[in-house]
Short mmCIF file of C-alpha atoms and ligand atoms in Angstrom, two decimals:
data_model
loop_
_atom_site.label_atom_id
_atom_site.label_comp_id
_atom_site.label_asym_id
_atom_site.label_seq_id
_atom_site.Cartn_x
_atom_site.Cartn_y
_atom_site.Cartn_z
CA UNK A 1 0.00 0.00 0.00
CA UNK A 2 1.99 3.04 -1.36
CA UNK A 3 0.48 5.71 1.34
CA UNK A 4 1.42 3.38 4.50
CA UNK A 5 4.66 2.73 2.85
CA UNK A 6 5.45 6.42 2.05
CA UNK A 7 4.05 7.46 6.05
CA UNK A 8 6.68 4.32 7.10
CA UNK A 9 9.24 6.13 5.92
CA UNK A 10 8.66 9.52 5.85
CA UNK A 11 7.38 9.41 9.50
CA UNK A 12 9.09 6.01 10.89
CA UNK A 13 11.77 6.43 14.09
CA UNK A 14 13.80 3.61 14.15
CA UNK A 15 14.97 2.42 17.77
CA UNK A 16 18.28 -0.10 17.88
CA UNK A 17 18.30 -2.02 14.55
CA UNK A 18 15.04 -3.83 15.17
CA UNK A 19 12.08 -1.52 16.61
CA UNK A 20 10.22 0.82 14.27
CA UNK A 21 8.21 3.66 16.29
CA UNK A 22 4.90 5.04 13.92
CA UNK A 23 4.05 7.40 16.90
CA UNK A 24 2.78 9.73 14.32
CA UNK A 25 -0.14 7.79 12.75
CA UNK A 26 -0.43 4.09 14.03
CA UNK A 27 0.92 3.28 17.62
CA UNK A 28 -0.15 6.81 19.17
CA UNK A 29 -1.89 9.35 17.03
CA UNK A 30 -3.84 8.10 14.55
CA UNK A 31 -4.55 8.87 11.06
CA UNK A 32 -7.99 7.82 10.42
CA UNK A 33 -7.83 8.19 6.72
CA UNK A 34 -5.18 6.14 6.81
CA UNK A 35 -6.69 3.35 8.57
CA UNK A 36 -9.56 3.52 6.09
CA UNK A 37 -7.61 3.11 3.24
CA UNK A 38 -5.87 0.13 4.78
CA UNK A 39 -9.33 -1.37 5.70
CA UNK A 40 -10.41 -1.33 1.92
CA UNK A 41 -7.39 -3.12 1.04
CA UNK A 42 -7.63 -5.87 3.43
CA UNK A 43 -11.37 -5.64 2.47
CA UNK A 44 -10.73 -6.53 -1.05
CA UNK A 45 -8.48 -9.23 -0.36
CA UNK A 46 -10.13 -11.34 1.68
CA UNK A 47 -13.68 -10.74 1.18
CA UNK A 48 -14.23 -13.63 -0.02
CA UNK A 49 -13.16 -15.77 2.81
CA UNK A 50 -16.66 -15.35 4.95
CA UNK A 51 -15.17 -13.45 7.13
CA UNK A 52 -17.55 -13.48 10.47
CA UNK A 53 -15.18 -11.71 12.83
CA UNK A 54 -12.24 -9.13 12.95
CA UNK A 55 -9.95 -10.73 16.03
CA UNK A 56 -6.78 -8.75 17.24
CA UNK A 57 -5.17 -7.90 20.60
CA UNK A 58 -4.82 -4.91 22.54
CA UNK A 59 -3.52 -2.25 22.51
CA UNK A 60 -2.44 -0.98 19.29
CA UNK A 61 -4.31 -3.39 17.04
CA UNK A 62 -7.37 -1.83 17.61
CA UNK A 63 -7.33 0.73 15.73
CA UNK A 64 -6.89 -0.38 12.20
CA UNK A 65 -9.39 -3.63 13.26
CA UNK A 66 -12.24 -1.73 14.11
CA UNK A 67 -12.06 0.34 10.78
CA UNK A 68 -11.61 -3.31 8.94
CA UNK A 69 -14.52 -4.96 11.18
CA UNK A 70 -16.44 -1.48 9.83
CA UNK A 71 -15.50 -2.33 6.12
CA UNK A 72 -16.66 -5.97 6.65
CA UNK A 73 -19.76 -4.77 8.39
CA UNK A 74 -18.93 -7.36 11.55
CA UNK A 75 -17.79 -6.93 15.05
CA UNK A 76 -14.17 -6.21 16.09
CA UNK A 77 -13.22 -8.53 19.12
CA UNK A 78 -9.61 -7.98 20.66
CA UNK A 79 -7.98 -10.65 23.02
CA UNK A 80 -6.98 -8.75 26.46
CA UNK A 81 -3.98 -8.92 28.42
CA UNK A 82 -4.89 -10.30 31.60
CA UNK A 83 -4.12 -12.61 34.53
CA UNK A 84 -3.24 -16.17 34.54
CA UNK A 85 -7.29 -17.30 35.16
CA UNK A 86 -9.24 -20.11 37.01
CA UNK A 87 -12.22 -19.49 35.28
CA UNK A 88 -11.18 -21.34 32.41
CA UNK A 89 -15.05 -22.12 31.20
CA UNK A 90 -15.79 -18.86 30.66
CA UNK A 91 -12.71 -17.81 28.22
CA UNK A 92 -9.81 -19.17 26.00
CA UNK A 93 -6.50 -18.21 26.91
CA UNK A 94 -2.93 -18.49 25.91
CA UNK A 95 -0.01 -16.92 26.62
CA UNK A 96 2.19 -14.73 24.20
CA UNK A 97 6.14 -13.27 24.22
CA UNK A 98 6.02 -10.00 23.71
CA UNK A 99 8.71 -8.95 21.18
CA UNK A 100 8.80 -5.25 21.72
CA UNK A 101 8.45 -5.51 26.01
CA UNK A 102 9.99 -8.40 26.51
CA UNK A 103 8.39 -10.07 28.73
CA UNK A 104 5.32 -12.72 28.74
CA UNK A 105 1.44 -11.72 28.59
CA UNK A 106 -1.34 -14.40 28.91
CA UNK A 107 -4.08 -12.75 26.42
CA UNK A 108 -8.08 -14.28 26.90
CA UNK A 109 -10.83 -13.78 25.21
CA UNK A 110 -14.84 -14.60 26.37
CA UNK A 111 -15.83 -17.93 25.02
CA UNK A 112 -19.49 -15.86 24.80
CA UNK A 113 -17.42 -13.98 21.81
CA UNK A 114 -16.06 -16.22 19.85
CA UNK A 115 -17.54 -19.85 18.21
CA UNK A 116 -17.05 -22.83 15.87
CA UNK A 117 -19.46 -21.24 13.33
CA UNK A 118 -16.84 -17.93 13.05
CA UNK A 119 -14.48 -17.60 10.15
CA UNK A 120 -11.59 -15.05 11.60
CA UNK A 121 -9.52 -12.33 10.22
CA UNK A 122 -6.67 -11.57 11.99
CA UNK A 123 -5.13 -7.99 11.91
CA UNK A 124 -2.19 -6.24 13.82
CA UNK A 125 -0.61 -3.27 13.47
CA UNK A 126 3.18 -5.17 13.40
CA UNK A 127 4.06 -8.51 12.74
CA UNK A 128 7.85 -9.54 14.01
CA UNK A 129 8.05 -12.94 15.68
CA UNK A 130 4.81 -14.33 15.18
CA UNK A 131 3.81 -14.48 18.61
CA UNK A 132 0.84 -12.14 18.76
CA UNK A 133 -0.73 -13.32 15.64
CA UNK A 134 0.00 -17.18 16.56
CA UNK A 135 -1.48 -16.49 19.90
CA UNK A 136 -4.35 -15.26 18.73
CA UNK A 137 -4.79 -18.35 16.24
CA UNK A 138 -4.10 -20.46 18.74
CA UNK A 139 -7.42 -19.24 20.58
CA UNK A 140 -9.37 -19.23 17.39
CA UNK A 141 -8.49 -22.81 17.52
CA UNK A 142 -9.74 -23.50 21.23
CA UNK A 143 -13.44 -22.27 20.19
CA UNK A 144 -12.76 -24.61 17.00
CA UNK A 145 -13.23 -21.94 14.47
CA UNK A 146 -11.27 -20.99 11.71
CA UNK A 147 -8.67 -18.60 11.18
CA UNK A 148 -9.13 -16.83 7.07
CA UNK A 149 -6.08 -15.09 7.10
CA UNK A 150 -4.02 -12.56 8.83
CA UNK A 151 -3.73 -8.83 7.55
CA UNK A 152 -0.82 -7.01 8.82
CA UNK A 153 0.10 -3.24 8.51
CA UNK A 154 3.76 -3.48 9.03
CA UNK A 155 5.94 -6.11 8.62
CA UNK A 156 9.44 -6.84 9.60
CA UNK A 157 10.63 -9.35 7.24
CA UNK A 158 13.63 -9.47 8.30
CA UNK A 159 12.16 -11.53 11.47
CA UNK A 160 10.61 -15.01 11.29
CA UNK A 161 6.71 -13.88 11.48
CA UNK A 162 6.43 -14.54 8.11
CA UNK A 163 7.62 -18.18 7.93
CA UNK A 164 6.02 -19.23 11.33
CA UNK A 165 2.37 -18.11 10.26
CA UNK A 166 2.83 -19.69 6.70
CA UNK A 167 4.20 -22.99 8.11
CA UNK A 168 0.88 -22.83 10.12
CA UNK A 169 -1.02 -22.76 7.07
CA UNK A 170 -1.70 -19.47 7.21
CA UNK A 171 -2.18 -16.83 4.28
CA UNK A 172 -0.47 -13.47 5.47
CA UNK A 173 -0.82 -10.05 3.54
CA UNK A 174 1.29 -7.08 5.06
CA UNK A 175 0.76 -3.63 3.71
CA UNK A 176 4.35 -2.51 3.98
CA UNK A 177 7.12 -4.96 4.50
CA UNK A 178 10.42 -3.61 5.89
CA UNK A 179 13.75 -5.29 5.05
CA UNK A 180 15.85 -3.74 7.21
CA UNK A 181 16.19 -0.97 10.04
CA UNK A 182 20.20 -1.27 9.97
CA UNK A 183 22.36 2.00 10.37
CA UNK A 184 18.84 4.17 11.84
CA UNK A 185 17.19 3.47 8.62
CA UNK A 186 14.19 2.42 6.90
CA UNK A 187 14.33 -0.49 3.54
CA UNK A 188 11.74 -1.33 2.32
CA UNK A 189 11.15 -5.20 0.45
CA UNK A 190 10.14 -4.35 -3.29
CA UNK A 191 7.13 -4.70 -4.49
CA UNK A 192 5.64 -5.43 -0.47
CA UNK A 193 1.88 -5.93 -1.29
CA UNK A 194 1.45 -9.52 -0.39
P1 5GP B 1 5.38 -10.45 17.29
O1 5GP B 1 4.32 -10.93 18.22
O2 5GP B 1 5.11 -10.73 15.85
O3 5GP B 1 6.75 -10.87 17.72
O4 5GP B 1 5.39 -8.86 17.44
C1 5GP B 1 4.28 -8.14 17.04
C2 5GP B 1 3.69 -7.38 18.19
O5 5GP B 1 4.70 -6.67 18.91
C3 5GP B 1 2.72 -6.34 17.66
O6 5GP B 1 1.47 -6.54 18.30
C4 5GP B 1 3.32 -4.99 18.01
O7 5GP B 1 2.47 -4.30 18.88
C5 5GP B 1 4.64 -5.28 18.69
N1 5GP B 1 5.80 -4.92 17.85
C6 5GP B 1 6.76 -5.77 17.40
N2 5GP B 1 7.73 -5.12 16.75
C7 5GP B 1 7.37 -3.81 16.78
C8 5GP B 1 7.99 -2.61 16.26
O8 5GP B 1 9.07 -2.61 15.65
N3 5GP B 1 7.32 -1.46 16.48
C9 5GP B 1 6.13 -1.40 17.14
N4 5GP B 1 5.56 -0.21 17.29
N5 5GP B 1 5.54 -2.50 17.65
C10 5GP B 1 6.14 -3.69 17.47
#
């Protein structure tokens, strides 16, 4: 998507060699024309999967998900961070490294919110390891539903996201794929819409 692309690197900070910071229009202001433009292109690539429900995790997911779960006219449902809990028939649960934090999370959602009859898109704002979007999977799988594909705004290809959600069978398509944040700078993968 050449506008996300062209924000990523007009407007991207990079932190270390491996963080990206989009303060400016994703992760803490928020450029809703932006998001709308990504939600028709996630719209038109998968709207032919059935999709049922948008599923990502808080925080910064939400944002482009409920504009996609607008475009798809169905609701937006994010996983929380919570506790460890006991009341294990009442919500799936899983736990999930975070990349950027470093440190562990177990994310739940309400069993009352998701079901075998839902057909899932999942969409976050960055993919890196994996471990968000294979969390979240993971818990589409405990309610036995099915997970349609997984719509990412940024990617960091130079991590093994990528390769873990495709050797899960997964279909991924990431707006803007970033080869490399080496020497404080943003490269861009060719051609990234896929
Ligand atoms: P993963 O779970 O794929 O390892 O990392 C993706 C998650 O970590 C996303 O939900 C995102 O919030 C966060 N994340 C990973 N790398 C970055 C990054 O470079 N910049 C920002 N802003 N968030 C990131």
């Amino acid at each position: 998507m050449h506008s996300l692309r062209e924000k990523v690197l007009e407007d991207g900070v990079v932190i270390g060699e491996s963080i990206l910071k989009v303060d400016s229009f994703l992760n803490h202001q928020i450029d809703p024309m932006l998001m709308d433009e990504v939600s028709h292109t996630f719209y038109n690539q998968f709207e032919s999967r059935g999709v049922t429900k948008i599923l990502t995790i808080e925080a910064s997911g939400i944002a482009p998900s409920i504009m996609v779960a607008h475009r798809f006219k169905v609701p937006c449902l994010f996983a929380k961070k919570a506790k460890p809990s006991t009341l294990a028939h009442e919500i799936y649960q899983t736990d999930v490294h975070s990349f950027t934090k470093n440190r562990t999370n177990t994310i739940i959602v309400s069993k009352e919110f998701l079901s075998e009859d839902d057909r899932v898109l999942i969409i976050d704002d960055f993919l890196a390891n994996g471990e968000a979007a294979l969390g979240l999977h993971r818990l589409v799988k405990a309610a036995g539903a099915k997970t349609v594909g997984v719509g990412i705004l940024v990617e960091k290809s130079f991590q093994p996201g990528r390769e873990r959600l495709e050797a899960e069978g997964l279909e991924v398509m990431s707006l803007c794929r970033v080869a490399s944040l080496k020497n404080n700078q943003v490269t861009l993968v060719e051609d990234a819409e896929s």
